[in-house]
Amino acid sequence: MAVSFEEIGLEAERRWQELTAGERPWIRIGTALCGEAAGAFEVADAVDSELASQGVPAQVSRVGCLGLCFAEPLLDVQLPGGHRIFYGNVDPEGVAEIVSAHVAGGTPVTAKALGYLAQEGSDAPVPDGIPDLDQHPMRIWEDRIVLRNAGNIDPMDIHQYLANGGYQALHKALIDLDREQTLDEVKASGLRGRGGAAFPTATKWSFLAGNPAPEKYVLCNCEEGDPGAFNDKNILESDPGSLVEGVIIAGYATGASKGYIFIRHGHDGPIDRCRAAVEQARELGFLGENIMGSDFSYEIEIALTGDSYVAGEESALMEAIEGKRAMPRFRPPFPAQVGLFGKPTNINNVKTLAYVPEIVSKGGEWFAGIGHDTSTGTVILCLSGNLKYTGMVEVPLGMNLKDVIYEAAGGMRDGKNLKFLQTGGPLGGVLGADNIDILLDFEVLRAAGAIVGSGGLIAADDSVCIVDMTRSLIAFCQYESCGKCFPCRIGTKRLTERLAGSSGPGEMAGWEAEVRDIGKVMKATSACGLGMAAPLITESLLKYFTEEIERRFK
């Protein structure tokens, strides 16, 4: 006899209570890619070893990234019924003291603590001498929707996702709403694609929903090869359940029969955790035949690709899933007409689909009330470069970009000055330090010569040469060009040469005219977004940094 959704939810809540208020301490260790790079797995091994040697019973979970990447490895200790205490930049040698004093003895190591998070319903006293982590500059500006569970739940345990509201949205869609009403909620939210183009999500879904074909596909794009962007991978590492649920709801709203989650090969953490989320969803009846007793049947497959940046282009992505070389297709026909394996297909970014469960659960009008103008909701920004605080924040659209840099990220390191900000990955633009007093808004940023794009923000101080930075990004585009169309294949090569000063006119005026002309041809005639958008960064260079270019000529 099948277990009801209500019974599954009760079991998940029981397990959650056992973790947070049971008899054993709960230790969470951030083991996303940023934590792994900082030595989190060695810290986790040290925790296991110390617990065993000291004879301390505790529950240990390897969770995702809280967003405070600058403080990794992060060790999070919660005593039964107590508040969470975080220790930052932990090394294996420092684990013994934390285990003996805090986990076993109940006394936090105040000198090593980064902060605490108060737990709702806990009557434990607030720890003395440890700051409230919610007041940290990187968290005080946040409005967490997609990242609500990041760093809080074990991504390999679907019951922890369920205990925090997981699959309530799918249940609501299948039981209380029909397909059209589900699509209407997404439409009312004003959600726009978070993969770069910012196209209205509901409009894109409607193209597929309106196709009467019996076999249709929903694709999730997690190729994410942008330098400076890591939010897609973090969602898969920290809360893959949100994405899986979003893919299922998208399939229901569009009448699709199968979903694919497309991940770059080699990113083992995101791949393993996403696979576990899919398998556990299937075991509990959230995938397969007649989901939750409805007439909706659906499956999800994980598809991998090699290291190919252009595979992030939607038609090249379909080619890769079909086992071909990742090269863009000529259009029309468009994917909603002829897509994967010749069937109607819809493609969305990880972040876009991960918003969907909360939108369906809380309603489209709730989401539309966050943000600015037609840029509704939040945006996940990856902060890197010469900043005091590097990592990931989810802030409302409409926030001032200047506040992101000087408040949330703490400004520049070592008292240096911001020189420029590179936004949206290698296909984004560059803003000078005097041009960042603008709103985080899709249209406002585009008018300034930049884009939200994949959410990457790379801040550079006076020690960085903007011409060299631009050349590096254009060289990246040249390397990643699939070569199918000559405007991109040749144009990126010529721009790289011009920026390296190895060929082209020797006078500034002739050089500038040639760089602009190459960019115009690429934008007008390239087969896909890689060639069309690559010149955006050279346009920004010419717009904001002519004096530095002139100095290079001299």
PDB file of C-alpha atoms in Angstrom, residues 307-537:
ATOM      1  CA  ASP A 307      34.050  20.843 -20.636  1.00  0.00           C
ATOM      2  CA  SER A 308      32.274  22.903 -23.269  1.00  0.00           C
ATOM      3  CA  TYR A 309      31.165  26.445 -22.449  1.00  0.00           C
ATOM      4  CA  VAL A 310      29.076  26.711 -25.603  1.00  0.00           C
ATOM      5  CA  ALA A 311      27.061  23.683 -24.437  1.00  0.00           C
ATOM      6  CA  GLY A 312      25.269  26.194 -22.218  1.00  0.00           C
ATOM      7  CA  GLU A 313      23.584  27.571 -25.347  1.00  0.00           C
ATOM      8  CA  GLU A 314      20.208  25.877 -25.442  1.00  0.00           C
ATOM      9  CA  SER A 315      20.389  24.282 -28.877  1.00  0.00           C
ATOM     10  CA  ALA A 316      24.018  23.174 -28.346  1.00  0.00           C
ATOM     11  CA  LEU A 317      22.875  21.668 -25.050  1.00  0.00           C
ATOM     12  CA  MET A 318      20.346  19.531 -26.917  1.00  0.00           C
ATOM     13  CA  GLU A 319      23.025  18.398 -29.347  1.00  0.00           C
ATOM     14  CA  ALA A 320      25.210  17.318 -26.418  1.00  0.00           C
ATOM     15  CA  ILE A 321      22.401  15.318 -24.782  1.00  0.00           C
ATOM     16  CA  GLU A 322      21.864  13.552 -28.105  1.00  0.00           C
ATOM     17  CA  GLY A 323      25.515  12.470 -28.024  1.00  0.00           C
ATOM     18  CA  LYS A 324      26.745  14.921 -30.656  1.00  0.00           C
ATOM     19  CA  ARG A 325      29.342  17.661 -30.535  1.00  0.00           C
ATOM     20  CA  ALA A 326      27.961  20.709 -28.680  1.00  0.00           C
ATOM     21  CA  MET A 327      27.329  23.160 -31.515  1.00  0.00           C
ATOM     22  CA  PRO A 328      24.383  25.575 -31.842  1.00  0.00           C
ATOM     23  CA  ARG A 329      21.592  24.741 -34.269  1.00  0.00           C
ATOM     24  CA  PHE A 330      20.268  27.161 -36.830  1.00  0.00           C
ATOM     25  CA  ARG A 331      16.817  28.526 -35.969  1.00  0.00           C
ATOM     26  CA  PRO A 332      13.974  28.297 -36.857  1.00  0.00           C
ATOM     27  CA  PRO A 333      12.652  25.795 -35.958  1.00  0.00           C
ATOM     28  CA  PHE A 334      12.782  26.777 -32.305  1.00  0.00           C
ATOM     29  CA  PRO A 335      13.043  24.253 -29.443  1.00  0.00           C
ATOM     30  CA  ALA A 336       9.356  24.518 -28.520  1.00  0.00           C
ATOM     31  CA  GLN A 337       8.626  23.208 -32.022  1.00  0.00           C
ATOM     32  CA  VAL A 338      11.543  20.857 -32.731  1.00  0.00           C
ATOM     33  CA  GLY A 339      13.907  20.301 -29.826  1.00  0.00           C
ATOM     34  CA  LEU A 340      15.590  17.363 -28.112  1.00  0.00           C
ATOM     35  CA  PHE A 341      15.377  14.211 -30.264  1.00  0.00           C
ATOM     36  CA  GLY A 342      13.058  16.178 -32.549  1.00  0.00           C
ATOM     37  CA  LYS A 343      10.438  16.638 -29.817  1.00  0.00           C
ATOM     38  CA  PRO A 344       9.085  19.959 -28.462  1.00  0.00           C
ATOM     39  CA  THR A 345      11.392  21.157 -25.681  1.00  0.00           C
ATOM     40  CA  ASN A 346      11.727  23.915 -23.084  1.00  0.00           C
ATOM     41  CA  ILE A 347      15.094  24.910 -21.588  1.00  0.00           C
ATOM     42  CA  ASN A 348      15.596  26.878 -18.357  1.00  0.00           C
ATOM     43  CA  ASN A 349      18.500  27.708 -16.079  1.00  0.00           C
ATOM     44  CA  VAL A 350      18.959  26.054 -12.646  1.00  0.00           C
ATOM     45  CA  LYS A 351      18.159  29.249 -10.731  1.00  0.00           C
ATOM     46  CA  THR A 352      15.021  29.908 -12.753  1.00  0.00           C
ATOM     47  CA  LEU A 353      13.552  26.473 -12.002  1.00  0.00           C
ATOM     48  CA  ALA A 354      14.650  26.542  -8.352  1.00  0.00           C
ATOM     49  CA  TYR A 355      12.424  29.612  -7.771  1.00  0.00           C
ATOM     50  CA  VAL A 356       9.323  27.769  -8.967  1.00  0.00           C
ATOM     51  CA  PRO A 357       8.442  25.740  -5.818  1.00  0.00           C
ATOM     52  CA  GLU A 358       8.309  28.836  -3.611  1.00  0.00           C
ATOM     53  CA  ILE A 359       6.362  30.768  -6.260  1.00  0.00           C
ATOM     54  CA  VAL A 360       3.725  28.045  -6.535  1.00  0.00           C
ATOM     55  CA  SER A 361       3.645  27.535  -2.771  1.00  0.00           C
ATOM     56  CA  LYS A 362       3.329  31.222  -1.786  1.00  0.00           C
ATOM     57  CA  GLY A 363       1.706  32.579  -4.949  1.00  0.00           C
ATOM     58  CA  GLY A 364       2.902  34.608  -7.891  1.00  0.00           C
ATOM     59  CA  GLU A 365       1.793  37.936  -6.386  1.00  0.00           C
ATOM     60  CA  TRP A 366       4.068  37.353  -3.378  1.00  0.00           C
ATOM     61  CA  PHE A 367       7.096  36.988  -5.660  1.00  0.00           C
ATOM     62  CA  ALA A 368       6.050  39.954  -7.822  1.00  0.00           C
ATOM     63  CA  GLY A 369       6.042  42.109  -4.668  1.00  0.00           C
ATOM     64  CA  ILE A 370       9.803  41.648  -4.359  1.00  0.00           C
ATOM     65  CA  GLY A 371      12.207  43.456  -6.668  1.00  0.00           C
ATOM     66  CA  HIS A 372      11.981  46.490  -8.894  1.00  0.00           C
ATOM     67  CA  ASP A 373       9.618  47.231 -11.773  1.00  0.00           C
ATOM     68  CA  THR A 374       9.687  44.302 -14.244  1.00  0.00           C
ATOM     69  CA  SER A 375      12.742  42.821 -12.516  1.00  0.00           C
ATOM     70  CA  THR A 376      10.855  40.860  -9.867  1.00  0.00           C
ATOM     71  CA  GLY A 377      12.177  38.643  -7.109  1.00  0.00           C
ATOM     72  CA  THR A 378      15.767  38.231  -6.018  1.00  0.00           C
ATOM     73  CA  VAL A 379      19.100  37.607  -7.685  1.00  0.00           C
ATOM     74  CA  ILE A 380      21.942  35.366  -6.517  1.00  0.00           C
ATOM     75  CA  LEU A 381      25.287  37.132  -6.849  1.00  0.00           C
ATOM     76  CA  CYS A 382      28.697  35.470  -6.768  1.00  0.00           C
ATOM     77  CA  LEU A 383      31.157  37.926  -5.229  1.00  0.00           C
ATOM     78  CA  SER A 384      34.814  37.407  -6.104  1.00  0.00           C
ATOM     79  CA  GLY A 385      37.979  39.362  -6.790  1.00  0.00           C
ATOM     80  CA  ASN A 386      39.667  41.867  -4.471  1.00  0.00           C
ATOM     81  CA  LEU A 387      36.743  42.097  -2.016  1.00  0.00           C
ATOM     82  CA  LYS A 388      36.814  41.820   1.774  1.00  0.00           C
ATOM     83  CA  TYR A 389      33.993  39.246   1.798  1.00  0.00           C
ATOM     84  CA  THR A 390      33.781  36.820  -1.093  1.00  0.00           C
ATOM     85  CA  GLY A 391      31.001  34.310  -1.567  1.00  0.00           C
ATOM     86  CA  MET A 392      27.364  34.269  -2.524  1.00  0.00           C
ATOM     87  CA  VAL A 393      24.394  36.440  -1.557  1.00  0.00           C
ATOM     88  CA  GLU A 394      20.731  36.423  -2.573  1.00  0.00           C
ATOM     89  CA  VAL A 395      19.417  39.987  -2.558  1.00  0.00           C
ATOM     90  CA  PRO A 396      16.244  41.643  -3.887  1.00  0.00           C
ATOM     91  CA  LEU A 397      16.440  43.046  -7.392  1.00  0.00           C
ATOM     92  CA  GLY A 398      16.358  46.828  -7.134  1.00  0.00           C
ATOM     93  CA  MET A 399      19.156  46.946  -4.559  1.00  0.00           C
ATOM     94  CA  ASN A 400      21.876  49.448  -5.398  1.00  0.00           C
ATOM     95  CA  LEU A 401      24.944  47.779  -6.891  1.00  0.00           C
ATOM     96  CA  LYS A 402      27.126  50.176  -4.912  1.00  0.00           C
ATOM     97  CA  ASP A 403      25.643  48.811  -1.666  1.00  0.00           C
ATOM     98  CA  VAL A 404      26.385  45.257  -2.802  1.00  0.00           C
ATOM     99  CA  ILE A 405      30.074  46.084  -3.198  1.00  0.00           C
ATOM    100  CA  TYR A 406      30.690  48.452  -0.286  1.00  0.00           C
ATOM    101  CA  GLU A 407      28.228  47.055   2.247  1.00  0.00           C
ATOM    102  CA  ALA A 408      27.427  43.377   1.597  1.00  0.00           C
ATOM    103  CA  ALA A 409      30.929  42.565   0.308  1.00  0.00           C
ATOM    104  CA  GLY A 410      32.653  44.914   2.772  1.00  0.00           C
ATOM    105  CA  GLY A 411      34.423  46.954   0.099  1.00  0.00           C
ATOM    106  CA  MET A 412      37.916  46.305  -1.179  1.00  0.00           C
ATOM    107  CA  ARG A 413      40.626  44.416   0.691  1.00  0.00           C
ATOM    108  CA  ASP A 414      43.676  46.093   2.239  1.00  0.00           C
ATOM    109  CA  GLY A 415      42.172  49.567   1.964  1.00  0.00           C
ATOM    110  CA  LYS A 416      42.571  49.675  -1.813  1.00  0.00           C
ATOM    111  CA  ASN A 417      40.181  51.379  -4.216  1.00  0.00           C
ATOM    112  CA  LEU A 418      37.724  49.744  -6.588  1.00  0.00           C
ATOM    113  CA  LYS A 419      38.809  50.230 -10.184  1.00  0.00           C
ATOM    114  CA  PHE A 420      36.188  48.282 -12.094  1.00  0.00           C
ATOM    115  CA  LEU A 421      33.502  45.646 -11.772  1.00  0.00           C
ATOM    116  CA  GLN A 422      33.080  42.858 -14.315  1.00  0.00           C
ATOM    117  CA  THR A 423      29.504  41.570 -14.342  1.00  0.00           C
ATOM    118  CA  GLY A 424      27.640  38.606 -15.768  1.00  0.00           C
ATOM    119  CA  GLY A 425      30.525  36.360 -16.817  1.00  0.00           C
ATOM    120  CA  PRO A 426      32.729  36.578 -19.930  1.00  0.00           C
ATOM    121  CA  LEU A 427      29.746  37.667 -22.024  1.00  0.00           C
ATOM    122  CA  GLY A 428      28.972  40.504 -19.645  1.00  0.00           C
ATOM    123  CA  GLY A 429      30.314  44.025 -19.437  1.00  0.00           C
ATOM    124  CA  VAL A 430      32.601  46.151 -17.291  1.00  0.00           C
ATOM    125  CA  LEU A 431      31.597  49.078 -15.090  1.00  0.00           C
ATOM    126  CA  GLY A 432      34.060  51.655 -13.824  1.00  0.00           C
ATOM    127  CA  ALA A 433      34.129  52.548 -10.126  1.00  0.00           C
ATOM    128  CA  ASP A 434      32.232  55.770 -10.856  1.00  0.00           C
ATOM    129  CA  ASN A 435      29.448  53.923 -12.664  1.00  0.00           C
ATOM    130  CA  ILE A 436      28.227  51.409 -10.072  1.00  0.00           C
ATOM    131  CA  ASP A 437      25.727  53.705  -8.333  1.00  0.00           C
ATOM    132  CA  ILE A 438      22.896  51.976 -10.213  1.00  0.00           C
ATOM    133  CA  LEU A 439      20.105  49.558  -9.440  1.00  0.00           C
ATOM    134  CA  LEU A 440      20.292  45.796  -9.812  1.00  0.00           C
ATOM    135  CA  ASP A 441      17.717  45.720 -12.572  1.00  0.00           C
ATOM    136  CA  PHE A 442      17.863  43.858 -15.884  1.00  0.00           C
ATOM    137  CA  GLU A 443      17.114  46.928 -18.010  1.00  0.00           C
ATOM    138  CA  VAL A 444      19.127  49.422 -15.931  1.00  0.00           C
ATOM    139  CA  LEU A 445      22.255  47.276 -16.065  1.00  0.00           C
ATOM    140  CA  ARG A 446      21.885  46.593 -19.774  1.00  0.00           C
ATOM    141  CA  ALA A 447      21.573  50.323 -20.475  1.00  0.00           C
ATOM    142  CA  ALA A 448      24.818  50.856 -18.555  1.00  0.00           C
ATOM    143  CA  GLY A 449      26.612  48.293 -20.741  1.00  0.00           C
ATOM    144  CA  ALA A 450      26.508  45.419 -18.269  1.00  0.00           C
ATOM    145  CA  ILE A 451      24.204  42.483 -17.529  1.00  0.00           C
ATOM    146  CA  VAL A 452      23.089  40.420 -14.541  1.00  0.00           C
ATOM    147  CA  GLY A 453      23.886  37.349 -16.616  1.00  0.00           C
ATOM    148  CA  SER A 454      24.901  34.351 -14.566  1.00  0.00           C
ATOM    149  CA  GLY A 455      25.255  36.483 -11.435  1.00  0.00           C
ATOM    150  CA  GLY A 456      29.040  36.714 -11.347  1.00  0.00           C
ATOM    151  CA  LEU A 457      30.577  39.929  -9.989  1.00  0.00           C
ATOM    152  CA  ILE A 458      34.375  40.228 -10.165  1.00  0.00           C
ATOM    153  CA  ALA A 459      35.767  43.305  -8.406  1.00  0.00           C
ATOM    154  CA  ALA A 460      39.223  44.606  -9.277  1.00  0.00           C
ATOM    155  CA  ASP A 461      41.407  47.186  -7.545  1.00  0.00           C
ATOM    156  CA  ASP A 462      43.985  49.590  -8.980  1.00  0.00           C
ATOM    157  CA  SER A 463      46.594  46.863  -9.376  1.00  0.00           C
ATOM    158  CA  VAL A 464      44.589  45.171 -12.179  1.00  0.00           C
ATOM    159  CA  CYS A 465      44.987  46.229 -15.811  1.00  0.00           C
ATOM    160  CA  ILE A 466      41.581  46.469 -17.462  1.00  0.00           C
ATOM    161  CA  VAL A 467      43.035  45.839 -20.939  1.00  0.00           C
ATOM    162  CA  ASP A 468      44.671  42.592 -19.780  1.00  0.00           C
ATOM    163  CA  MET A 469      41.469  41.550 -18.017  1.00  0.00           C
ATOM    164  CA  THR A 470      39.438  42.163 -21.157  1.00  0.00           C
ATOM    165  CA  ARG A 471      41.938  40.275 -23.279  1.00  0.00           C
ATOM    166  CA  SER A 472      41.773  37.286 -20.911  1.00  0.00           C
ATOM    167  CA  LEU A 473      37.977  37.145 -21.130  1.00  0.00           C
ATOM    168  CA  ILE A 474      37.937  37.491 -24.927  1.00  0.00           C
ATOM    169  CA  ALA A 475      40.638  34.808 -25.135  1.00  0.00           C
ATOM    170  CA  PHE A 476      38.355  32.591 -23.047  1.00  0.00           C
ATOM    171  CA  CYS A 477      35.560  33.171 -25.563  1.00  0.00           C
ATOM    172  CA  GLN A 478      37.961  32.396 -28.416  1.00  0.00           C
ATOM    173  CA  TYR A 479      39.018  29.136 -26.759  1.00  0.00           C
ATOM    174  CA  GLU A 480      35.405  28.140 -26.059  1.00  0.00           C
ATOM    175  CA  SER A 481      34.025  29.064 -29.489  1.00  0.00           C
ATOM    176  CA  CYS A 482      32.735  25.926 -31.208  1.00  0.00           C
ATOM    177  CA  GLY A 483      33.933  27.272 -34.563  1.00  0.00           C
ATOM    178  CA  LYS A 484      30.688  26.602 -36.413  1.00  0.00           C
ATOM    179  CA  CYS A 485      30.223  30.194 -37.603  1.00  0.00           C
ATOM    180  CA  PHE A 486      33.094  32.330 -38.832  1.00  0.00           C
ATOM    181  CA  PRO A 487      32.016  35.658 -37.197  1.00  0.00           C
ATOM    182  CA  CYS A 488      32.593  34.126 -33.745  1.00  0.00           C
ATOM    183  CA  ARG A 489      35.477  31.824 -34.725  1.00  0.00           C
ATOM    184  CA  ILE A 490      37.462  34.589 -36.434  1.00  0.00           C
ATOM    185  CA  GLY A 491      36.081  37.589 -34.539  1.00  0.00           C
ATOM    186  CA  THR A 492      37.143  36.381 -31.093  1.00  0.00           C
ATOM    187  CA  LYS A 493      40.615  35.597 -32.473  1.00  0.00           C
ATOM    188  CA  ARG A 494      40.954  39.063 -34.021  1.00  0.00           C
ATOM    189  CA  LEU A 495      39.765  40.803 -30.836  1.00  0.00           C
ATOM    190  CA  THR A 496      42.236  38.793 -28.755  1.00  0.00           C
ATOM    191  CA  GLU A 497      45.042  39.830 -31.123  1.00  0.00           C
ATOM    192  CA  ARG A 498      44.039  43.495 -31.026  1.00  0.00           C
ATOM    193  CA  LEU A 499      43.849  43.512 -27.217  1.00  0.00           C
ATOM    194  CA  ALA A 500      47.265  41.830 -27.006  1.00  0.00           C
ATOM    195  CA  GLY A 501      48.693  44.523 -29.288  1.00  0.00           C
ATOM    196  CA  SER A 502      50.230  41.880 -31.541  1.00  0.00           C
ATOM    197  CA  SER A 503      48.550  43.113 -34.724  1.00  0.00           C
ATOM    198  CA  GLY A 504      46.260  45.773 -36.079  1.00  0.00           C
ATOM    199  CA  PRO A 505      46.524  49.552 -36.488  1.00  0.00           C
ATOM    200  CA  GLY A 506      49.244  51.265 -34.506  1.00  0.00           C
ATOM    201  CA  GLU A 507      47.203  54.410 -33.816  1.00  0.00           C
ATOM    202  CA  MET A 508      44.490  54.645 -31.199  1.00  0.00           C
ATOM    203  CA  ALA A 509      41.799  55.941 -33.567  1.00  0.00           C
ATOM    204  CA  GLY A 510      42.323  53.188 -36.129  1.00  0.00           C
ATOM    205  CA  TRP A 511      42.549  50.538 -33.417  1.00  0.00           C
ATOM    206  CA  GLU A 512      39.314  51.649 -31.773  1.00  0.00           C
ATOM    207  CA  ALA A 513      37.449  51.761 -35.084  1.00  0.00           C
ATOM    208  CA  GLU A 514      38.582  48.245 -35.988  1.00  0.00           C
ATOM    209  CA  VAL A 515      37.633  46.794 -32.580  1.00  0.00           C
ATOM    210  CA  ARG A 516      34.171  48.379 -32.891  1.00  0.00           C
ATOM    211  CA  ASP A 517      33.709  47.087 -36.436  1.00  0.00           C
ATOM    212  CA  ILE A 518      34.676  43.524 -35.471  1.00  0.00           C
ATOM    213  CA  GLY A 519      32.191  43.668 -32.607  1.00  0.00           C
ATOM    214  CA  LYS A 520      29.371  44.942 -34.832  1.00  0.00           C
ATOM    215  CA  VAL A 521      29.850  42.100 -37.305  1.00  0.00           C
ATOM    216  CA  MET A 522      29.947  39.512 -34.519  1.00  0.00           C
ATOM    217  CA  LYS A 523      26.777  40.828 -32.892  1.00  0.00           C
ATOM    218  CA  ALA A 524      24.877  40.960 -36.171  1.00  0.00           C
ATOM    219  CA  THR A 525      25.896  37.672 -37.769  1.00  0.00           C
ATOM    220  CA  SER A 526      27.009  35.122 -35.138  1.00  0.00           C
ATOM    221  CA  ALA A 527      24.966  31.937 -34.874  1.00  0.00           C
ATOM    222  CA  CYS A 528      24.504  32.014 -31.094  1.00  0.00           C
ATOM    223  CA  GLY A 529      24.819  34.135 -27.988  1.00  0.00           C
ATOM    224  CA  LEU A 530      28.531  33.465 -27.506  1.00  0.00           C
ATOM    225  CA  GLY A 531      29.536  35.407 -30.612  1.00  0.00           C
ATOM    226  CA  MET A 532      26.740  37.947 -30.217  1.00  0.00           C
ATOM    227  CA  ALA A 533      27.594  38.850 -26.616  1.00  0.00           C
ATOM    228  CA  ALA A 534      31.400  38.522 -26.553  1.00  0.00           C
ATOM    229  CA  PRO A 535      31.924  42.101 -27.899  1.00  0.00           C
ATOM    230  CA  LEU A 536      29.957  43.546 -24.975  1.00  0.00           C
ATOM    231  CA  ILE A 537      33.063  43.617 -22.813  1.00  0.00           C
TER     232      ILE A 537
END
